[in-house]
């Protein structure tokens, strides 16, 4: 019997010569989302990440900062781990190239290579002289025709390369051309997207050059046992992490299960700048050493800002920590995976972040959840209604009305398949098209109308049960990308806040009669990156100096200073429920941008509570708090009164919550 399939997923290990930027977070979030989606499918998945700490560059940076090199590595590596923590990255192993486990593994691999023969019977490792243009930032020799002139500048860093000659150990990569081509063409070694696979094949077809695997000039690294004045080439050292972390040195159980097994998928996520190292050097080194090579690589695109790659050298980095501090981890994870197509370059625009947040998260998802739960509180006493008997193939029940042929199973499979193909934007857009349909169905079905007729109770319960189940399944499907928001939705549904598994993908899991949790706002809207300090206080004209006697005060008019004392703001209704025992009063939770307020309004005879959710209303925000029929009210909603019935003041256009009305 063959062993069950295992899934190892790795990120590149990040250089510690600087703190992380959004480009690094991008790969790690993608890796975490894919790993979570695999676990959701019930697969055995392992996520590996870490830091790359050797090399001249890091040694130089530590020296410039006046910190001992190891201490410097410890500090920056800890910054990466702290960021992964705030971004809810759940890795299984964090490897550092200064770990003893790693060093032992690298030396074992080196030892195997030193005794290895190429397919045509020559030594895989030999000594030779290397002379060439060396970029200390890339830690690699550059071909002369790659350099930018004048100045022999590295094409990536635009800094001068150094002419270098040294005696090195070489790896005979040229002997693995045929093997590499076969692996790729046969599909045994899968490289995506296709243009990257073609790029690698193109490089192979031009002929592969041997490369040096030791450095005489670098001190901060793993000494070569045969020549302790040399260290192993930083890329040889770094690439080895993928097996050393699993205890290749001790042939440990993780190594056996996730790397050295027929049924193991070994997938590396990489940036296109490190394609050659991962798709040529690394598999060939392993093949030579008699170790299984990786069998899948996915090459992500670059995030750019105004067309330029985010990098410290370009000076346009975006600090992921600051983004998370401002918006929380989920919107950052969502935006990065939704905005661009994962294998392609894309531009990070602040406005796009705000737009996606407000429309996809606050409006679409946030409103769906709060509308559904508000109706449940209103019509079902906050409990899961009776589960309707629904034919299995149409369990959610919305598709038939919309003439959409997809069954629930089809929908779920489409989303999970797209995660597996690393089409995160596609997976999310599948979920959002469902969210859109659900929001539409609420309006079309208008449960508040059905609720008026007691004879239609069963119909109402059936609709609300399906809606609630759909909300639960939406939360399960967004969990890989937004685990925290999914957990909060589970809590509101009265479910335990645990990672969902395969069993949670089936319909009808909500137990009828079970109490729902408290409704909490999911994603309060952002006001176009405005901070409170941007806001100008209302302009009060200076008093007019006059020698004449002041005109008599007009009792029925106020001046502008009186008006300025009123703090009027736009507010978005997040949830609404009737105040028990009152015909007129409704209790609203109103998003005022920087806070959510409870406001009691006398409009229940004119508006069904659910119809209020999502409306933007005018709120008197600095009214003294009051109690209305025992319920706290902190503000007032403006409305006209027509024949005794309220007509709300709304806006002639989209206005973000919290906007001052003047
Ligand atoms: N240490 C090496 C990797 C060794 S793996 C055995 C390294 N580190 S890095 O910190 O410079 O970059 C790590 C990854 O982040 C690379 O895959 C790189 O492409 C990716 N990114 C760095 N900047 C990026 C963007 N602006 N956009 C997308 N990814 C980016 O290379």
GROMACS .gro file of N, CA and C in nm, residues 200-316:
model
  351
  200UNK      N    1   1.322   2.877  -1.810
  200UNK     CA    2   1.423   2.784  -1.759
  200UNK      C    3   1.471   2.693  -1.873
  201UNK      N    4   1.378   2.645  -1.954
  201UNK     CA    5   1.419   2.559  -2.067
  201UNK      C    6   1.509   2.637  -2.163
  202UNK      N    7   1.476   2.765  -2.181
  202UNK     CA    8   1.558   2.851  -2.269
  202UNK      C    9   1.701   2.860  -2.216
  203UNK      N   10   1.716   2.877  -2.085
  203UNK     CA   11   1.851   2.888  -2.026
  203UNK      C   12   1.925   2.756  -2.046
  204UNK      N   13   1.855   2.644  -2.027
  204UNK     CA   14   1.921   2.513  -2.044
  204UNK      C   15   1.966   2.498  -2.190
  205UNK      N   16   1.879   2.539  -2.281
  205UNK     CA   17   1.913   2.523  -2.423
  205UNK      C   18   2.033   2.606  -2.466
  206UNK      N   19   2.058   2.713  -2.393
  206UNK     CA   20   2.177   2.795  -2.426
  206UNK      C   21   2.305   2.731  -2.371
  207UNK      N   22   2.292   2.631  -2.289
  207UNK     CA   23   2.409   2.562  -2.232
  207UNK      C   24   2.434   2.609  -2.091
  208UNK      N   25   2.449   2.514  -1.999
  208UNK     CA   26   2.467   2.551  -1.858
  208UNK      C   27   2.616   2.555  -1.824
  209UNK      N   28   2.651   2.656  -1.744
  209UNK     CA   29   2.791   2.668  -1.702
  209UNK      C   30   2.805   2.612  -1.560
  210UNK      N   31   2.922   2.552  -1.533
  210UNK     CA   32   2.950   2.508  -1.397
  210UNK      C   33   2.954   2.632  -1.307
  211UNK      N   34   2.930   2.614  -1.181
  211UNK     CA   35   2.937   2.731  -1.092
  211UNK      C   36   3.017   2.698  -0.966
  212UNK      N   37   3.074   2.803  -0.907
  212UNK     CA   38   3.161   2.779  -0.792
  212UNK      C   39   3.077   2.767  -0.666
  213UNK      N   40   3.114   2.675  -0.580
  213UNK     CA   41   3.036   2.648  -0.460
  213UNK      C   42   3.113   2.679  -0.332
  214UNK      N   43   3.223   2.753  -0.344
  214UNK     CA   44   3.292   2.798  -0.223
  214UNK      C   45   3.340   2.941  -0.248
  215UNK      N   46   3.371   3.010  -0.141
  215UNK     CA   47   3.417   3.148  -0.152
  215UNK      C   48   3.540   3.166  -0.063
  216UNK      N   49   3.643   3.224  -0.124
  216UNK     CA   50   3.764   3.246  -0.046
  216UNK      C   51   3.755   3.377   0.031
  217UNK      N   52   3.676   3.470  -0.019
  217UNK     CA   53   3.680   3.606   0.036
  217UNK      C   54   3.583   3.628   0.151
  218UNK      N   55   3.496   3.533   0.173
  218UNK     CA   56   3.391   3.555   0.272
  218UNK      C   57   3.424   3.480   0.401
  219UNK      N   58   3.401   3.544   0.513
  219UNK     CA   59   3.432   3.479   0.641
  219UNK      C   60   3.305   3.426   0.709
  220UNK      N   61   3.193   3.498   0.693
  220UNK     CA   62   3.070   3.465   0.767
  220UNK      C   63   2.992   3.358   0.690
  221UNK      N   64   3.022   3.232   0.722
  221UNK     CA   65   2.957   3.122   0.651
  221UNK      C   66   3.002   2.991   0.711
  222UNK      N   67   2.971   2.883   0.640
  222UNK     CA   68   3.008   2.749   0.690
  222UNK      C   69   3.142   2.710   0.627
  223UNK      N   70   3.248   2.693   0.708
  223UNK     CA   71   3.380   2.662   0.649
  223UNK      C   72   3.377   2.530   0.571
  224UNK      N   73   3.451   2.529   0.459
  224UNK     CA   74   3.462   2.407   0.380
  224UNK      C   75   3.559   2.315   0.454
  225UNK      N   76   3.518   2.193   0.488
  225UNK     CA   77   3.607   2.108   0.569
  225UNK      C   78   3.746   2.089   0.508
  226UNK      N   79   3.754   2.074   0.373
  226UNK     CA   80   3.884   2.051   0.309
  226UNK      C   81   3.969   2.178   0.304
  227UNK      N   82   3.908   2.295   0.311
  227UNK     CA   83   3.979   2.423   0.300
  227UNK      C   84   3.914   2.521   0.398
  228UNK      N   85   3.951   2.513   0.527
  228UNK     CA   86   3.880   2.594   0.626
  228UNK      C   87   3.891   2.745   0.604
  229UNK      N   88   3.981   2.789   0.511
  229UNK     CA   89   3.986   2.933   0.480
  229UNK      C   90   3.878   2.970   0.378
  230UNK      N   91   3.803   2.871   0.328
  230UNK     CA   92   3.690   2.898   0.237
  230UNK      C   93   3.560   2.875   0.313
  231UNK      N   94   3.457   2.944   0.270
  231UNK     CA   95   3.325   2.906   0.321
  231UNK      C   96   3.241   2.855   0.204
  232UNK      N   97   3.141   2.776   0.234
  232UNK     CA   98   3.053   2.728   0.128
  232UNK      C   99   2.973   2.846   0.072
  233UNK      N  100   2.955   2.842  -0.059
  233UNK     CA  101   2.883   2.948  -0.131
  233UNK      C  102   2.746   2.969  -0.065
  234UNK      N  103   2.710   3.095  -0.044
  234UNK     CA  104   2.589   3.126   0.033
  234UNK      C  105   2.463   3.064  -0.029
  235UNK      N  106   2.460   3.049  -0.160
  235UNK     CA  107   2.341   2.988  -0.222
  235UNK      C  108   2.337   2.837  -0.199
  236UNK      N  109   2.455   2.774  -0.195
  236UNK     CA  110   2.457   2.631  -0.163
  236UNK      C  111   2.406   2.612  -0.019
  237UNK      N  112   2.457   2.696   0.068
  237UNK     CA  113   2.419   2.696   0.209
  237UNK      C  114   2.267   2.719   0.222
  238UNK      N  115   2.217   2.823   0.154
  238UNK     CA  116   2.077   2.862   0.172
  238UNK      C  117   1.980   2.759   0.115
  239UNK      N  118   2.006   2.713  -0.007
  239UNK     CA  119   1.914   2.618  -0.071
  239UNK      C  120   1.899   2.491   0.013
  240UNK      N  121   2.009   2.453   0.079
  240UNK     CA  122   2.005   2.329   0.159
  240UNK      C  123   1.902   2.336   0.270
  241UNK      N  124   1.859   2.456   0.308
  241UNK     CA  125   1.765   2.469   0.421
  241UNK      C  126   1.641   2.382   0.403
  242UNK      N  127   1.602   2.364   0.272
  242UNK     CA  128   1.477   2.293   0.247
  242UNK      C  129   1.482   2.149   0.297
  243UNK      N  130   1.603   2.094   0.306
  243UNK     CA  131   1.611   1.958   0.361
  243UNK      C  132   1.671   1.957   0.502
  244UNK      N  133   1.762   2.051   0.529
  244UNK     CA  134   1.825   2.048   0.663
  244UNK      C  135   1.720   2.072   0.771
  245UNK      N  136   1.620   2.158   0.739
  245UNK     CA  137   1.517   2.191   0.838
  245UNK      C  138   1.436   2.068   0.878
  246UNK      N  139   1.432   1.970   0.788
  246UNK     CA  140   1.353   1.849   0.815
  246UNK      C  141   1.440   1.741   0.880
  247UNK      N  142   1.563   1.781   0.917
  247UNK     CA  143   1.663   1.690   0.974
  247UNK      C  144   1.712   1.588   0.872
  248UNK      N  145   1.762   1.644   0.762
  248UNK     CA  146   1.833   1.560   0.665
  248UNK      C  147   1.958   1.502   0.732
  249UNK      N  148   2.021   1.584   0.821
  249UNK     CA  149   2.145   1.540   0.886
  249UNK      C  150   2.124   1.407   0.957
  250UNK      N  151   2.013   1.395   1.029
  250UNK     CA  152   1.989   1.273   1.108
  250UNK      C  153   1.894   1.177   1.040
  251UNK      N  154   1.862   1.205   0.910
  251UNK     CA  155   1.766   1.121   0.838
  251UNK      C  156   1.637   1.106   0.920
  252UNK      N  157   1.594   1.217   0.978
  252UNK     CA  158   1.483   1.217   1.074
  252UNK      C  159   1.347   1.189   1.011
  253UNK      N  160   1.245   1.167   1.095
  253UNK     CA  161   1.112   1.130   1.044
  253UNK      C  162   1.048   1.237   0.955
  254UNK      N  163   1.073   1.366   0.985
  254UNK     CA  164   1.013   1.470   0.900
  254UNK      C  165   1.075   1.465   0.760
  255UNK      N  166   1.205   1.445   0.757
  255UNK     CA  167   1.273   1.435   0.628
  255UNK      C  168   1.217   1.317   0.549
  256UNK      N  169   1.201   1.205   0.616
  256UNK     CA  170   1.152   1.084   0.546
  256UNK      C  171   1.011   1.105   0.494
  257UNK      N  172   0.929   1.172   0.577
  257UNK     CA  173   0.788   1.184   0.541
  257UNK      C  174   0.763   1.292   0.435
  258UNK      N  175   0.825   1.411   0.457
  258UNK     CA  176   0.789   1.523   0.370
  258UNK      C  177   0.885   1.544   0.254
  259UNK      N  178   1.003   1.477   0.256
  259UNK     CA  179   1.094   1.494   0.143
  259UNK      C  180   1.123   1.361   0.075
  260UNK      N  181   1.168   1.265   0.154
  260UNK     CA  182   1.221   1.144   0.092
  260UNK      C  183   1.114   1.036   0.080
  261UNK      N  184   1.004   1.069   0.015
  261UNK     CA  185   0.899   0.968  -0.003
  261UNK      C  186   0.841   0.984  -0.143
  262UNK      N  187   0.804   0.871  -0.203
  262UNK     CA  188   0.745   0.876  -0.339
  262UNK      C  189   0.623   0.966  -0.342
  263UNK      N  190   0.548   0.963  -0.231
  263UNK     CA  191   0.420   1.032  -0.230
  263UNK      C  192   0.432   1.177  -0.183
  264UNK      N  193   0.555   1.227  -0.168
  264UNK     CA  194   0.571   1.362  -0.114
  264UNK      C  195   0.571   1.465  -0.226
  265UNK      N  196   0.486   1.569  -0.211
  265UNK     CA  197   0.501   1.683  -0.301
  265UNK      C  198   0.596   1.780  -0.233
  266UNK      N  199   0.698   1.824  -0.306
  266UNK     CA  200   0.798   1.917  -0.251
  266UNK      C  201   0.790   2.044  -0.334
  267UNK      N  202   0.717   2.139  -0.282
  267UNK     CA  203   0.688   2.261  -0.361
  267UNK      C  204   0.757   2.382  -0.302
  268UNK      N  205   0.835   2.451  -0.386
  268UNK     CA  206   0.899   2.577  -0.343
  268UNK      C  207   0.825   2.695  -0.405
  269UNK      N  208   0.790   2.793  -0.321
  269UNK     CA  209   0.741   2.921  -0.375
  269UNK      C  210   0.861   3.013  -0.383
  270UNK      N  211   0.877   3.076  -0.497
  270UNK     CA  212   0.996   3.163  -0.512
  270UNK      C  213   0.960   3.288  -0.590
  271UNK      N  214   1.050   3.387  -0.584
  271UNK     CA  215   1.036   3.506  -0.668
  271UNK      C  216   1.111   3.480  -0.798
  272UNK      N  217   1.077   3.556  -0.902
  272UNK     CA  218   1.139   3.525  -1.032
  272UNK      C  219   1.287   3.558  -1.033
  273UNK      N  220   1.333   3.640  -0.937
  273UNK     CA  221   1.475   3.675  -0.932
  273UNK      C  222   1.563   3.559  -0.883
  274UNK      N  223   1.500   3.456  -0.827
  274UNK     CA  224   1.580   3.345  -0.776
  274UNK      C  225   1.546   3.213  -0.847
  275UNK      N  226   1.498   3.231  -0.970
  275UNK     CA  227   1.455   3.119  -1.053
  275UNK      C  228   1.570   3.023  -1.084
  276UNK      N  229   1.683   3.081  -1.129
  276UNK     CA  230   1.795   2.999  -1.173
  276UNK      C  231   1.847   2.911  -1.059
  277UNK      N  232   1.857   2.972  -0.941
  277UNK     CA  233   1.910   2.896  -0.827
  277UNK      C  234   1.820   2.778  -0.793
  278UNK      N  235   1.690   2.804  -0.799
  278UNK     CA  236   1.595   2.700  -0.756
  278UNK      C  237   1.563   2.597  -0.864
  279UNK      N  238   1.563   2.641  -0.989
  279UNK     CA  239   1.517   2.549  -1.094
  279UNK      C  240   1.633   2.482  -1.167
  280UNK      N  241   1.756   2.531  -1.149
  280UNK     CA  242   1.871   2.467  -1.213
  280UNK      C  243   1.970   2.415  -1.109
  281UNK      N  244   2.024   2.507  -1.028
  281UNK     CA  245   2.130   2.467  -0.934
  281UNK      C  246   2.081   2.361  -0.835
  282UNK      N  247   1.970   2.393  -0.771
  282UNK     CA  248   1.924   2.311  -0.658
  282UNK      C  249   1.887   2.169  -0.699
  283UNK      N  250   1.802   2.150  -0.803
  283UNK     CA  251   1.772   2.011  -0.839
  283UNK      C  252   1.896   1.934  -0.884
  284UNK      N  253   1.986   2.003  -0.956
  284UNK     CA  254   2.105   1.933  -1.004
  284UNK      C  255   2.196   1.894  -0.888
  285UNK      N  256   2.212   1.983  -0.791
  285UNK     CA  257   2.295   1.950  -0.673
  285UNK      C  258   2.240   1.826  -0.602
  286UNK      N  259   2.108   1.823  -0.587
  286UNK     CA  260   2.046   1.711  -0.516
  286UNK      C  261   2.060   1.581  -0.596
  287UNK      N  262   2.037   1.593  -0.724
  287UNK     CA  263   2.049   1.473  -0.809
  287UNK      C  264   2.190   1.416  -0.797
  288UNK      N  265   2.289   1.506  -0.801
  288UNK     CA  266   2.428   1.460  -0.790
  288UNK      C  267   2.453   1.392  -0.656
  289UNK      N  268   2.392   1.447  -0.550
  289UNK     CA  269   2.417   1.393  -0.415
  289UNK      C  270   2.331   1.270  -0.385
  290UNK      N  271   2.247   1.232  -0.479
  290UNK     CA  272   2.162   1.114  -0.457
  290UNK      C  273   2.043   1.143  -0.367
  291UNK      N  274   1.999   1.267  -0.367
  291UNK     CA  275   1.882   1.306  -0.286
  291UNK      C  276   1.770   1.343  -0.385
  292UNK      N  277   1.645   1.314  -0.347
  292UNK     CA  278   1.535   1.349  -0.437
  292UNK      C  279   1.531   1.500  -0.462
  293UNK      N  280   1.505   1.541  -0.586
  293UNK     CA  281   1.492   1.685  -0.614
  293UNK      C  282   1.351   1.734  -0.582
  294UNK      N  283   1.330   1.867  -0.579
  294UNK     CA  284   1.193   1.918  -0.563
  294UNK      C  285   1.112   1.875  -0.685
  295UNK      N  286   0.979   1.862  -0.669
  295UNK     CA  287   0.901   1.824  -0.788
  295UNK      C  288   0.804   1.933  -0.833
  296UNK      N  289   0.804   2.046  -0.763
  296UNK     CA  290   0.716   2.154  -0.809
  296UNK      C  291   0.772   2.288  -0.762
  297UNK      N  292   0.766   2.388  -0.851
  297UNK     CA  293   0.805   2.524  -0.810
  297UNK      C  294   0.702   2.620  -0.867
  298UNK      N  295   0.669   2.719  -0.788
  298UNK     CA  296   0.578   2.822  -0.839
  298UNK      C  297   0.649   2.957  -0.824
  299UNK      N  298   0.652   3.030  -0.935
  299UNK     CA  299   0.728   3.155  -0.938
  299UNK      C  300   0.632   3.273  -0.931
  300UNK      N  301   0.636   3.346  -0.822
  300UNK     CA  302   0.544   3.460  -0.809
  300UNK      C  303   0.600   3.582  -0.881
  301UNK      N  304   0.511   3.677  -0.909
  301UNK     CA  305   0.558   3.801  -0.972
  301UNK      C  306   0.607   3.899  -0.867
  302UNK      N  307   0.645   4.015  -0.913
  302UNK     CA  308   0.692   4.118  -0.821
  302UNK      C  309   0.581   4.215  -0.788
  303UNK      N  310   0.580   4.260  -0.666
  303UNK     CA  311   0.494   4.373  -0.633
  303UNK      C  312   0.577   4.497  -0.663
  304UNK      N  313   0.514   4.590  -0.735
  304UNK     CA  314   0.584   4.714  -0.766
  304UNK      C  315   0.507   4.830  -0.704
  305UNK      N  316   0.573   4.943  -0.696
  305UNK     CA  317   0.505   5.065  -0.652
  305UNK      C  318   0.538   5.167  -0.760
  306UNK      N  319   0.437   5.220  -0.821
  306UNK     CA  320   0.453   5.307  -0.936
  306UNK      C  321   0.549   5.246  -1.037
  307UNK      N  322   0.532   5.117  -1.060
  307UNK     CA  323   0.608   5.049  -1.165
  307UNK      C  324   0.745   4.998  -1.123
  308UNK      N  325   0.794   5.034  -1.005
  308UNK     CA  326   0.929   4.990  -0.963
  308UNK      C  327   0.919   4.881  -0.859
  309UNK      N  328   1.003   4.778  -0.873
  309UNK     CA  329   1.002   4.668  -0.775
  309UNK      C  330   1.025   4.723  -0.636
  310UNK      N  331   0.948   4.673  -0.540
  310UNK     CA  332   0.968   4.715  -0.401
  310UNK      C  333   1.103   4.663  -0.357
  311UNK      N  334   1.189   4.747  -0.318
  311UNK     CA  335   1.315   4.699  -0.261
  311UNK      C  336   1.381   4.810  -0.184
  312UNK      N  337   1.463   4.769  -0.091
  312UNK     CA  338   1.535   4.865  -0.006
  312UNK      C  339   1.621   4.955  -0.094
  313UNK      N  340   1.683   4.893  -0.197
  313UNK     CA  341   1.773   4.970  -0.283
  313UNK      C  342   1.696   5.079  -0.357
  314UNK      N  343   1.576   5.044  -0.406
  314UNK     CA  344   1.496   5.145  -0.476
  314UNK      C  345   1.438   5.245  -0.376
  315UNK      N  346   1.429   5.205  -0.251
  315UNK     CA  347   1.380   5.297  -0.148
  315UNK      C  348   1.230   5.311  -0.146
  316UNK      N  349   1.156   5.214  -0.202
  316UNK     CA  350   1.011   5.228  -0.207
  316UNK      C  351   0.941   5.117  -0.129
   0.00000   0.00000   0.00000
